[in-house]
Amino acid sequence: MALDAEQGQLQPAPESFLAKDLVEDISRDGIDPARRKLLQNALAAAAAAAAAAASMVAPSLMADDDPDIVNLPSWTRSLGKPVVANPYGQPSPYEANIVRRQSPGLTRTDQSSVSFTPLQNLFGMITPSGLHFERHHQGWVDIDPRRHRLMINGLVETPLVFTMEELLRMPSVSRIHFLECGANTGLEWGNVAVPTVQYSHGMLSASEFTGVPVSLLLDRAGFDRQRATVLLAEGADGSSMTRTINLENALDDAMVAYGQNGEMLRPENGYPLRLVVPGVQGVSWVKWLRRLEVGDAPWATKDEVAHYVDLMPDGTHRQYTSIQEAKSVITAPSGGQKLLKQGYYDITGLAWSGRGTVEKVEVSVDGGRNWRPARLEKPLLPKALTRFHFDWVWQGDEVLLQSRVTDRTGYTQPSRAQLIEARGTRSIYHNNAIQTWRISGDGEVHNVQLG
Ligand SMILES: Nc1nc2c(c(=O)[nH]1)N[C@H]1C(S)=C(S)[C@@H](COP(=O)(O)O)O[C@H]1N2
Ligand SMILES: [Mo]
């Protein structure tokens, strides 16, 4: 049996991968030592400025050995590159280390696999499209949009087939939402399996999606309001990806999206059309969407009956799971990074809830004994990512860093012990437990599990 990427928890990450990752992620740049030193100085200077602003005693840190302060750098003394050098803009070559990564050994093929978003290096609430995580069951495809169709059939008066051109001419909406694979953090059900937040939480991304509300398409087709309870969503790739979607979710805020962060979807994320079902686990966001069928009973497809089920403590299987419950994680400092100096740090991370808007995030630096409120970045959007910050001074002691979110329904993210009490340890999906990072005396940050 081919190993499913989302059931890969039984396969431990190989040693080489752990070592490699620690080296690569221990500093943000991962390039030549002179440049690293420069960055460290810059970071330290920023930290000193922030500390001074907060009227704290800051260590005196100067860029004392920086040659560029004395000799003007080449970019100040030369003609720059012309406008057309980069017709489609790319990140600076100094950011070449900030990439999606695959976990070697997690899957047998690179087609049924995952690439993880480098959450530790990102800011704000939007994931750059080129860093959006990927999860394919049978590889990604380059679809010719002129040959792509969307069919609406089943319990409708008039089955419809749309071209992309027709969809692009319909009334559209743009909304920011997170997309999280149900298996995100699935590797953490057992022992600590991965060193960095990229691998523990990186099947999470957020974009501004643009498309046509599903409700509008169903209205056009004249769906049977008496009988309809579910939709079947079907993709055009070779994975036979089909998922039953609750009509309630579909009519509320689902859309067939062609836009991602202001441009057409990237091929890896479903170009030219994907289903967006805000708050619902990633597998239901069917990519390369070609059909929506209206029905009155779930279809019991392979990806909802055999896969994507949770084994509960009493031995039963939980099927047709849907909503991603409230969850948060500190993205910096996080596993594999290293605190270079004592002093001020902006502890930052992400919080989200598939049930709506984040109400509050709290941070603990003592493994959950004491909690203090984090500052939330605006806007607070439903079923989107919320960026939080927590001002903190590291005094060189050992620290257990945690965050926990409460959403507007009043639900609070569980501790690992609480989650295991309710769900046991034999699940793969829907692990939304509080994450712990341990900072040791030398500043290294490691993934640990408490209790
Ligand atoms: N057609 C199709 N849709 C799909 C998949 C797929 O393999 N084929 N993978 C699903 C899974 S499991 C997830 S988590 C999300 C991932 O979306 P992304 O690759 O854009 O991050 O797409 C979902 N939609
Ligand atoms: Mo997924």
GROMACS .gro file of C-alpha atoms and ligand atoms in nm:
model
  476
    1MET     CA    1   0.000   0.000   0.000
    2ALA     CA    2   0.132   0.339  -0.091
    3LEU     CA    3   0.194   0.549   0.214
    4ASP     CA    4  -0.048   0.837   0.241
    5ALA     CA    5   0.125   1.163   0.327
    6GLU     CA    6  -0.139   1.241   0.581
    7GLN     CA    7  -0.101   0.905   0.750
    8GLY     CA    8   0.275   0.931   0.768
    9GLN     CA    9   0.297   0.960   1.145
   10LEU     CA   10   0.414   0.603   1.183
   11GLN     CA   11   0.721   0.676   0.978
   12PRO     CA   12   0.970   0.877   1.183
   13ALA     CA   13   1.162   1.154   1.014
   14PRO     CA   14   1.511   1.030   0.926
   15GLU     CA   15   1.807   1.166   1.125
   16SER     CA   16   1.964   1.341   0.830
   17PHE     CA   17   1.652   1.546   0.785
   18LEU     CA   18   1.653   1.656   1.151
   19ALA     CA   19   2.016   1.759   1.141
   20LYS     CA   20   1.984   1.938   0.809
   21ASP     CA   21   1.685   2.130   0.922
   22LEU     CA   22   1.843   2.247   1.245
   23VAL     CA   23   2.138   2.385   1.055
   24GLU     CA   24   1.928   2.553   0.791
   25ASP     CA   25   1.671   2.706   1.014
   26ILE     CA   26   1.888   2.806   1.304
   27SER     CA   27   1.935   3.146   1.148
   28ARG     CA   28   1.701   3.320   0.910
   29ASP     CA   29   1.941   3.371   0.621
   30GLY     CA   30   2.149   3.055   0.594
   31ILE     CA   31   2.415   3.223   0.382
   32ASP     CA   32   2.777   3.334   0.417
   33PRO     CA   33   2.907   3.410   0.768
   34ALA     CA   34   2.984   3.776   0.698
   35ARG     CA   35   2.629   3.834   0.583
   36ARG     CA   36   2.499   3.639   0.884
   37LYS     CA   37   2.703   3.859   1.118
   38LEU     CA   38   2.563   4.166   0.948
   39LEU     CA   39   2.209   4.038   0.993
   40GLN     CA   40   2.272   3.951   1.354
   41ASN     CA   41   2.396   4.301   1.414
   42ALA     CA   42   2.094   4.445   1.239
   43LEU     CA   43   1.861   4.224   1.441
   44ALA     CA   44   2.041   4.312   1.760
   45ALA     CA   45   2.023   4.681   1.676
   46ALA     CA   46   1.651   4.648   1.609
   47ALA     CA   47   1.612   4.463   1.936
   48ALA     CA   48   1.806   4.732   2.118
   49ALA     CA   49   1.590   5.004   1.966
   50ALA     CA   50   1.274   4.820   2.062
   51ALA     CA   51   1.404   4.763   2.412
   52ALA     CA   52   1.494   5.129   2.448
   53ALA     CA   53   1.150   5.225   2.326
   54ALA     CA   54   1.000   5.008   2.597
   55SER     CA   55   1.241   5.178   2.842
   56MET     CA   56   1.417   4.858   2.929
   57VAL     CA   57   1.790   4.821   2.985
   58ALA     CA   58   1.926   4.715   2.648
   59PRO     CA   59   2.266   4.557   2.598
   60SER     CA   60   2.487   4.794   2.401
   61LEU     CA   61   2.521   4.641   2.057
   62MET     CA   62   2.705   4.809   1.774
   63ALA     CA   63   2.786   4.696   1.425
   64ASP     CA   64   3.153   4.738   1.518
   65ASP     CA   65   3.307   4.512   1.256
   66ASP     CA   66   3.083   4.601   0.965
   67PRO     CA   67   3.303   4.711   0.674
   68ASP     CA   68   3.008   4.852   0.480
   69ILE     CA   69   2.975   5.138   0.726
   70VAL     CA   70   3.317   5.267   0.623
   71ASN     CA   71   3.329   5.172   0.253
   72LEU     CA   72   3.024   5.254   0.047
   73PRO     CA   73   2.882   4.927  -0.087
   74SER     CA   74   2.882   4.856  -0.460
   75TRP     CA   75   2.508   4.914  -0.492
   76THR     CA   76   2.554   5.274  -0.386
   77ARG     CA   77   2.829   5.334  -0.642
   78SER     CA   78   2.686   5.165  -0.952
   79LEU     CA   79   2.398   5.181  -1.198
   80GLY     CA   80   2.112   4.953  -1.100
   81LYS     CA   81   1.938   4.692  -1.312
   82PRO     CA   82   1.681   4.796  -1.575
   83VAL     CA   83   1.305   4.768  -1.520
   84VAL     CA   84   1.248   4.465  -1.743
   85ALA     CA   85   1.514   4.249  -1.577
   86ASN     CA   86   1.242   4.072  -1.379
   87PRO     CA   87   0.912   4.074  -1.574
   88TYR     CA   88   0.756   3.874  -1.292
   89GLY     CA   89   0.907   3.989  -0.962
   90GLN     CA   90   1.104   3.743  -0.751
   91PRO     CA   91   1.225   3.754  -0.390
   92SER     CA   92   1.574   3.883  -0.317
   93PRO     CA   93   1.847   3.622  -0.366
   94TYR     CA   94   1.924   3.676   0.003
   95GLU     CA   95   1.586   3.518   0.083
   96ALA     CA   96   1.657   3.202  -0.116
   97ASN     CA   97   1.635   2.991   0.200
   98ILE     CA   98   1.271   3.085   0.261
   99VAL     CA   99   1.104   2.808   0.064
  100ARG     CA  100   0.842   2.536   0.082
  101ARG     CA  101   1.001   2.217   0.206
  102GLN     CA  102   0.920   1.853   0.177
  103SER     CA  103   0.978   1.611   0.461
  104PRO     CA  104   1.204   1.340   0.317
  105GLY     CA  105   1.073   0.993   0.390
  106LEU     CA  106   0.721   1.110   0.467
  107THR     CA  107   0.585   0.972   0.141
  108ARG     CA  108   0.702   0.718  -0.113
  109THR     CA  109   0.639   0.939  -0.412
  110ASP     CA  110   0.670   1.311  -0.471
  111GLN     CA  111   0.326   1.310  -0.635
  112SER     CA  112   0.125   1.198  -0.335
  113SER     CA  113   0.299   1.429  -0.098
  114VAL     CA  114   0.313   1.755   0.092
  115SER     CA  115   0.526   2.066   0.085
  116PHE     CA  116   0.515   2.281   0.397
  117THR     CA  117   0.491   2.661   0.429
  118PRO     CA  118   0.788   2.825   0.609
  119LEU     CA  119   0.568   2.983   0.879
  120GLN     CA  120   0.875   3.073   1.088
  121ASN     CA  121   0.984   3.332   0.832
  122LEU     CA  122   0.656   3.497   0.736
  123PHE     CA  123   0.484   3.814   0.855
  124GLY     CA  124   0.123   3.925   0.871
  125MET     CA  125  -0.181   3.721   0.773
  126ILE     CA  126  -0.131   3.640   0.402
  127THR     CA  127   0.086   3.363   0.265
  128PRO     CA  128   0.274   3.460  -0.052
  129SER     CA  129   0.129   3.242  -0.329
  130GLY     CA  130   0.468   3.089  -0.407
  131LEU     CA  131   0.497   2.971  -0.046
  132HIS     CA  132   0.143   2.832  -0.010
  133PHE     CA  133   0.172   2.473   0.112
  134GLU     CA  134   0.092   2.197  -0.138
  135ARG     CA  135  -0.093   1.875  -0.081
  136HIS     CA  136  -0.150   1.659  -0.386
  137HIS     CA  137  -0.286   1.306  -0.393
  138GLN     CA  138  -0.161   1.241  -0.744
  139GLY     CA  139   0.062   1.529  -0.843
  140TRP     CA  140  -0.032   1.873  -0.971
  141VAL     CA  141  -0.143   1.947  -1.324
  142ASP     CA  142  -0.119   2.233  -1.573
  143ILE     CA  143  -0.473   2.270  -1.698
  144ASP     CA  144  -0.549   2.462  -2.017
  145PRO     CA  145  -0.826   2.699  -1.898
  146ARG     CA  146  -0.989   2.699  -2.242
  147ARG     CA  147  -1.049   2.327  -2.209
  148HIS     CA  148  -1.168   2.334  -1.849
  149ARG     CA  149  -1.539   2.315  -1.759
  150LEU     CA  150  -1.744   2.326  -1.439
  151MET     CA  151  -2.060   2.116  -1.437
  152ILE     CA  152  -2.347   2.166  -1.191
  153ASN     CA  153  -2.578   1.864  -1.184
  154GLY     CA  154  -2.778   1.635  -0.955
  155LEU     CA  155  -3.092   1.765  -0.783
  156VAL     CA  156  -3.124   2.072  -1.007
  157GLU     CA  157  -3.384   2.191  -1.257
  158THR     CA  158  -3.124   2.269  -1.524
  159PRO     CA  159  -2.785   2.101  -1.524
  160LEU     CA  160  -2.528   2.362  -1.629
  161VAL     CA  161  -2.179   2.356  -1.777
  162PHE     CA  162  -1.966   2.669  -1.741
  163THR     CA  163  -1.652   2.767  -1.928
  164MET     CA  164  -1.387   2.963  -1.738
  165GLU     CA  165  -1.474   3.266  -1.949
  166GLU     CA  166  -1.836   3.246  -1.834
  167LEU     CA  167  -1.734   3.209  -1.469
  168LEU     CA  168  -1.499   3.508  -1.494
  169ARG     CA  169  -1.789   3.722  -1.621
  170MET     CA  170  -2.017   3.638  -1.325
  171PRO     CA  171  -2.053   3.851  -1.008
  172SER     CA  172  -1.754   3.776  -0.788
  173VAL     CA  173  -1.642   3.812  -0.426
  174SER     CA  174  -1.292   3.840  -0.274
  175ARG     CA  175  -1.231   3.720   0.080
  176ILE     CA  176  -0.932   3.631   0.297
  177HIS     CA  177  -0.940   3.279   0.441
  178PHE     CA  178  -0.701   3.025   0.587
  179LEU     CA  179  -0.661   2.680   0.436
  180GLU     CA  180  -0.544   2.410   0.675
  181CYS     CA  181  -0.503   2.042   0.591
  182GLY     CA  182  -0.690   1.826   0.842
  183ALA     CA  183  -0.364   1.638   0.894
  184ASN     CA  184  -0.173   1.952   0.993
  185THR     CA  185   0.015   1.881   1.319
  186GLY     CA  186  -0.086   1.517   1.275
  187LEU     CA  187   0.273   1.409   1.326
  188GLU     CA  188   0.249   1.537   1.685
  189TRP     CA  189  -0.013   1.289   1.806
  190GLY     CA  190   0.264   1.056   1.919
  191ASN     CA  191   0.607   1.173   2.023
  192VAL     CA  192   0.766   1.488   1.893
  193ALA     CA  193   0.835   1.398   1.533
  194VAL     CA  194   0.963   1.715   1.369
  195PRO     CA  195   1.193   1.997   1.477
  196THR     CA  196   1.039   2.309   1.324
  197VAL     CA  197   0.706   2.489   1.296
  198GLN     CA  198   0.736   2.452   0.919
  199TYR     CA  199   0.685   2.077   0.958
  200SER     CA  200   0.460   2.079   1.266
  201HIS     CA  201   0.213   2.346   1.145
  202GLY     CA  202   0.312   2.429   0.785
  203MET     CA  203   0.014   2.266   0.616
  204LEU     CA  204  -0.148   2.603   0.687
  205SER     CA  205  -0.163   2.901   0.453
  206ALA     CA  206  -0.394   3.196   0.391
  207SER     CA  207  -0.483   3.390   0.080
  208GLU     CA  208  -0.730   3.638  -0.053
  209PHE     CA  209  -0.946   3.421  -0.277
  210THR     CA  210  -1.164   3.555  -0.557
  211GLY     CA  211  -1.446   3.367  -0.722
  212VAL     CA  212  -1.816   3.307  -0.765
  213PRO     CA  213  -2.031   3.220  -0.460
  214VAL     CA  214  -2.154   2.860  -0.478
  215SER     CA  215  -2.499   2.984  -0.376
  216LEU     CA  216  -2.520   3.188  -0.697
  217LEU     CA  217  -2.431   2.888  -0.916
  218LEU     CA  218  -2.683   2.666  -0.737
  219ASP     CA  219  -2.953   2.932  -0.777
  220ARG     CA  220  -2.885   2.951  -1.150
  221ALA     CA  221  -2.924   2.576  -1.178
  222GLY     CA  222  -3.241   2.586  -0.965
  223PHE     CA  223  -3.146   2.335  -0.698
  224ASP     CA  224  -3.413   2.136  -0.513
  225ARG     CA  225  -3.448   2.324  -0.184
  226GLN     CA  226  -3.672   2.054  -0.034
  227ARG     CA  227  -3.441   1.760  -0.082
  228ALA     CA  228  -3.088   1.895  -0.117
  229THR     CA  229  -2.860   1.851   0.187
  230VAL     CA  230  -2.514   1.797   0.037
  231LEU     CA  231  -2.289   1.870  -0.259
  232LEU     CA  232  -2.033   1.644  -0.420
  233ALA     CA  233  -1.718   1.827  -0.530
  234GLU     CA  234  -1.501   1.658  -0.791
  235GLY     CA  235  -1.153   1.745  -0.919
  236ALA     CA  236  -1.009   1.703  -1.267
  237ASP     CA  237  -0.674   1.554  -1.162
  238GLY     CA  238  -0.602   1.181  -1.160
  239SER     CA  239  -0.664   1.136  -0.787
  240SER     CA  240  -1.043   1.094  -0.814
  241MET     CA  241  -1.069   1.355  -0.543
  242THR     CA  242  -1.435   1.370  -0.445
  243ARG     CA  243  -1.574   1.507  -0.123
  244THR     CA  244  -1.921   1.551   0.026
  245ILE     CA  245  -1.976   1.915   0.130
  246ASN     CA  246  -2.259   2.014   0.366
  247LEU     CA  247  -2.507   2.234   0.182
  248GLU     CA  248  -2.510   2.465   0.484
  249ASN     CA  249  -2.137   2.537   0.442
  250ALA     CA  250  -2.173   2.560   0.066
  251LEU     CA  251  -2.455   2.816   0.077
  252ASP     CA  252  -2.300   3.016   0.360
  253ASP     CA  253  -1.963   3.133   0.228
  254ALA     CA  254  -1.820   2.876  -0.015
  255MET     CA  255  -1.702   2.988  -0.358
  256VAL     CA  256  -1.556   2.845  -0.673
  257ALA     CA  257  -1.235   3.045  -0.679
  258TYR     CA  258  -1.009   3.134  -0.970
  259GLY     CA  259  -0.820   3.414  -0.793
  260GLN     CA  260  -0.551   3.395  -0.525
  261ASN     CA  261  -0.387   3.707  -0.388
  262GLY     CA  262  -0.491   3.926  -0.677
  263GLU     CA  263  -0.393   3.697  -0.967
  264MET     CA  264  -0.512   3.368  -1.107
  265LEU     CA  265  -0.459   3.063  -0.884
  266ARG     CA  266  -0.120   2.896  -0.902
  267PRO     CA  267  -0.129   2.556  -1.078
  268GLU     CA  268  -0.024   2.381  -0.757
  269ASN     CA  269  -0.322   2.535  -0.579
  270GLY     CA  270  -0.583   2.434  -0.836
  271TYR     CA  271  -0.557   2.656  -1.147
  272PRO     CA  272  -0.790   2.746  -1.304
  273LEU     CA  273  -1.062   2.667  -1.046
  274ARG     CA  274  -1.085   2.535  -0.692
  275LEU     CA  275  -1.350   2.505  -0.427
  276VAL     CA  276  -1.304   2.732  -0.123
  277VAL     CA  277  -1.497   2.614   0.184
  278PRO     CA  278  -1.396   2.855   0.460
  279GLY     CA  279  -1.332   2.697   0.801
  280VAL     CA  280  -1.350   2.343   0.663
  281GLN     CA  281  -1.046   2.110   0.640
  282GLY     CA  282  -0.826   2.136   0.332
  283VAL     CA  283  -0.929   1.812   0.164
  284SER     CA  284  -1.274   1.957   0.094
  285TRP     CA  285  -1.121   2.249  -0.095
  286VAL     CA  286  -1.120   2.044  -0.413
  287LYS     CA  287  -0.862   2.171  -0.663
  288TRP     CA  288  -0.896   2.170  -1.043
  289LEU     CA  289  -1.271   2.163  -0.967
  290ARG     CA  290  -1.480   2.027  -1.254
  291ARG     CA  291  -1.813   1.926  -1.102
  292LEU     CA  292  -2.058   2.007  -0.821
  293GLU     CA  293  -2.342   1.761  -0.782
  294VAL     CA  294  -2.641   1.842  -0.561
  295GLY     CA  295  -2.761   1.544  -0.354
  296ASP     CA  296  -2.968   1.438  -0.054
  297ALA     CA  297  -2.724   1.197   0.114
  298PRO     CA  298  -2.345   1.178   0.162
  299TRP     CA  299  -2.162   0.988  -0.114
  300ALA     CA  300  -1.929   0.782   0.107
  301THR     CA  301  -1.631   0.843  -0.122
  302LYS     CA  302  -1.291   0.690  -0.045
  303ASP     CA  303  -1.164   1.024   0.084
  304GLU     CA  304  -1.432   1.049   0.352
  305VAL     CA  305  -1.496   0.688   0.452
  306ALA     CA  306  -1.159   0.512   0.429
  307HIS     CA  307  -0.931   0.816   0.451
  308TYR     CA  308  -0.983   1.127   0.661
  309VAL     CA  309  -1.141   0.937   0.949
  310ASP     CA  310  -1.034   0.967   1.313
  311LEU     CA  311  -0.990   0.657   1.528
  312MET     CA  312  -1.149   0.743   1.861
  313PRO     CA  313  -1.050   0.605   2.205
  314ASP     CA  314  -1.352   0.368   2.209
  315GLY     CA  315  -1.239   0.206   1.883
  316THR     CA  316  -1.501   0.370   1.659
  317HIS     CA  317  -1.414   0.572   1.351
  318ARG     CA  318  -1.525   0.933   1.327
  319GLN     CA  319  -1.618   1.010   0.964
  320TYR     CA  320  -1.723   1.319   0.771
  321THR     CA  321  -1.523   1.552   0.991
  322SER     CA  322  -1.536   1.904   0.864
  323ILE     CA  323  -1.456   2.216   1.068
  324GLN     CA  324  -1.103   2.308   1.173
  325GLU     CA  325  -1.139   2.402   1.542
  326ALA     CA  326  -0.959   2.701   1.695
  327LYS     CA  327  -0.582   2.667   1.702
  328SER     CA  328  -0.276   2.885   1.744
  329VAL     CA  329   0.101   2.851   1.730
  330ILE     CA  330   0.401   3.069   1.803
  331THR     CA  331   0.595   3.094   1.477
  332ALA     CA  332   0.894   3.287   1.616
  333PRO     CA  333   1.081   3.203   1.822
  334SER     CA  334   1.008   2.844   1.725
  335GLY     CA  335   1.177   2.508   1.695
  336GLY     CA  336   1.513   2.507   1.516
  337GLN     CA  337   1.573   2.878   1.574
  338LYS     CA  338   1.819   3.019   1.822
  339LEU     CA  339   1.795   3.329   2.041
  340LEU     CA  340   2.125   3.502   1.978
  341LYS     CA  341   2.120   3.753   2.266
  342GLN     CA  342   1.939   3.819   2.588
  343GLY     CA  343   1.696   4.109   2.579
  344TYR     CA  344   1.381   4.204   2.396
  345TYR     CA  345   1.192   3.968   2.165
  346ASP     CA  346   0.868   4.012   1.978
  347ILE     CA  347   0.709   3.672   2.031
  348THR     CA  348   0.477   3.631   1.735
  349GLY     CA  349   0.246   3.373   1.590
  350LEU     CA  350  -0.083   3.289   1.423
  351ALA     CA  351  -0.430   3.206   1.554
  352TRP     CA  352  -0.736   3.091   1.361
  353SER     CA  353  -1.074   2.926   1.398
  354GLY     CA  354  -1.288   2.743   1.147
  355ARG     CA  355  -1.592   2.863   1.341
  356GLY     CA  356  -1.532   3.232   1.289
  357THR     CA  357  -1.329   3.510   1.443
  358VAL     CA  358  -1.051   3.496   1.700
  359GLU     CA  359  -1.155   3.656   2.031
  360LYS     CA  360  -0.825   3.648   2.221
  361VAL     CA  361  -0.482   3.487   2.228
  362GLU     CA  362  -0.282   3.434   2.545
  363VAL     CA  363   0.087   3.354   2.579
  364SER     CA  364   0.263   3.161   2.853
  365VAL     CA  365   0.639   3.156   2.909
  366ASP     CA  366   0.621   2.901   3.191
  367GLY     CA  367   0.458   2.601   3.027
  368GLY     CA  368   0.098   2.707   3.087
  369ARG     CA  369   0.102   2.809   3.455
  370ASN     CA  370   0.052   3.179   3.387
  371TRP     CA  371  -0.111   3.335   3.082
  372ARG     CA  372  -0.102   3.693   2.960
  373PRO     CA  373  -0.292   3.847   2.668
  374ALA     CA  374  -0.120   3.889   2.333
  375ARG     CA  375  -0.176   4.187   2.105
  376LEU     CA  376  -0.387   4.099   1.800
  377GLU     CA  377  -0.321   4.255   1.460
  378LYS     CA  378  -0.622   4.401   1.281
  379PRO     CA  379  -0.834   4.326   1.089
  380LEU     CA  380  -0.986   4.033   1.278
  381LEU     CA  381  -1.152   3.839   0.998
  382PRO     CA  382  -1.367   3.526   1.027
  383LYS     CA  383  -1.200   3.201   0.919
  384ALA     CA  384  -0.878   3.387   0.842
  385LEU     CA  385  -0.541   3.398   1.016
  386THR     CA  386  -0.489   3.644   1.301
  387ARG     CA  387  -0.133   3.758   1.368
  388PHE     CA  388  -0.048   3.807   1.737
  389HIS     CA  389   0.248   3.967   1.917
  390PHE     CA  390   0.377   3.949   2.273
  391ASP     CA  391   0.654   4.178   2.405
  392TRP     CA  392   0.904   3.978   2.604
  393VAL     CA  393   1.252   4.008   2.753
  394TRP     CA  394   1.463   3.695   2.762
  395GLN     CA  395   1.696   3.682   3.059
  396GLY     CA  396   1.884   3.371   2.954
  397ASP     CA  397   1.677   3.127   3.156
  398GLU     CA  398   1.504   2.812   3.037
  399VAL     CA  399   1.155   2.888   2.906
  400LEU     CA  400   0.850   2.690   2.795
  401LEU     CA  401   0.668   2.902   2.535
  402GLN     CA  402   0.301   2.842   2.456
  403SER     CA  403   0.006   3.021   2.298
  404ARG     CA  404  -0.365   2.948   2.324
  405VAL     CA  405  -0.657   3.097   2.137
  406THR     CA  406  -1.021   3.148   2.228
  407ASP     CA  407  -1.264   3.212   1.945
  408ARG     CA  408  -1.588   3.412   1.946
  409THR     CA  409  -1.794   3.102   2.017
  410GLY     CA  410  -1.612   3.086   2.353
  411TYR     CA  411  -1.417   2.772   2.258
  412THR     CA  412  -1.059   2.762   2.391
  413GLN     CA  413  -0.777   2.565   2.229
  414PRO     CA  414  -0.712   2.251   2.441
  415SER     CA  415  -0.389   2.147   2.607
  416ARG     CA  416  -0.230   1.833   2.472
  417ALA     CA  417  -0.358   1.640   2.778
  418GLN     CA  418  -0.714   1.764   2.726
  419LEU     CA  419  -0.707   1.675   2.357
  420ILE     CA  420  -0.577   1.325   2.426
  421GLU     CA  421  -0.839   1.272   2.696
  422ALA     CA  422  -1.113   1.340   2.442
  423ARG     CA  423  -0.956   1.191   2.131
  424GLY     CA  424  -0.698   0.934   2.241
  425THR     CA  425  -0.367   0.909   2.055
  426ARG     CA  426  -0.457   0.709   1.746
  427SER     CA  427  -0.588   0.991   1.532
  428ILE     CA  428  -0.408   1.157   1.245
  429TYR     CA  429  -0.641   1.446   1.180
  430HIS     CA  430  -0.760   1.753   1.369
  431ASN     CA  431  -0.483   1.797   1.623
  432ASN     CA  432  -0.536   2.151   1.752
  433ALA     CA  433  -0.351   2.115   2.082
  434ILE     CA  434  -0.142   2.389   2.239
  435GLN     CA  435   0.215   2.375   2.104
  436THR     CA  436   0.517   2.405   2.336
  437TRP     CA  437   0.861   2.537   2.239
  438ARG     CA  438   1.140   2.498   2.494
  439ILE     CA  439   1.412   2.762   2.494
  440SER     CA  440   1.726   2.634   2.664
  441GLY     CA  441   1.991   2.843   2.838
  442ASP     CA  442   2.199   2.866   2.521
  443GLY     CA  443   1.902   3.010   2.331
  444GLU     CA  444   1.823   2.706   2.119
  445VAL     CA  445   1.453   2.640   2.064
  446HIS     CA  446   1.318   2.286   2.054
  447ASN     CA  447   0.982   2.121   1.996
  448VAL     CA  448   0.871   1.951   2.321
  449GLN     CA  449   0.552   1.798   2.452
  450LEU     CA  450   0.435   1.852   2.810
  451GLY     CA  451   0.243   1.603   3.022
  452LIG     N1  452  -0.835   1.765  -0.693
  452LIG     C1  453  -0.769   1.764  -0.578
  452LIG     N2  454  -0.808   1.849  -0.481
  452LIG     C2  455  -0.744   1.852  -0.364
  452LIG     C3  456  -0.637   1.764  -0.337
  452LIG     C4  457  -0.594   1.678  -0.441
  452LIG     O1  458  -0.499   1.601  -0.428
  452LIG     N3  459  -0.665   1.678  -0.560
  452LIG     N4  460  -0.578   1.768  -0.212
  452LIG     C5  461  -0.663   1.817  -0.103
  452LIG     C6  462  -0.598   1.832   0.025
  452LIG     S1  463  -0.580   1.692   0.119
  452LIG     C7  464  -0.564   1.956   0.075
  452LIG     S2  465  -0.503   1.974   0.230
  452LIG     C8  466  -0.578   2.076  -0.006
  452LIG     C9  467  -0.443   2.143  -0.023
  452LIG     O2  468  -0.452   2.256  -0.102
  452LIG     P1  469  -0.319   2.326  -0.153
  452LIG     O3  470  -0.235   2.223  -0.224
  452LIG     O4  471  -0.361   2.439  -0.238
  452LIG     O5  472  -0.247   2.374  -0.029
  452LIG     O6  473  -0.630   2.051  -0.136
  452LIG    C10  474  -0.728   1.949  -0.139
  452LIG     N5  475  -0.786   1.942  -0.270
  453MO      MO  476  -0.522   1.759   0.337
   0.00000   0.00000   0.00000
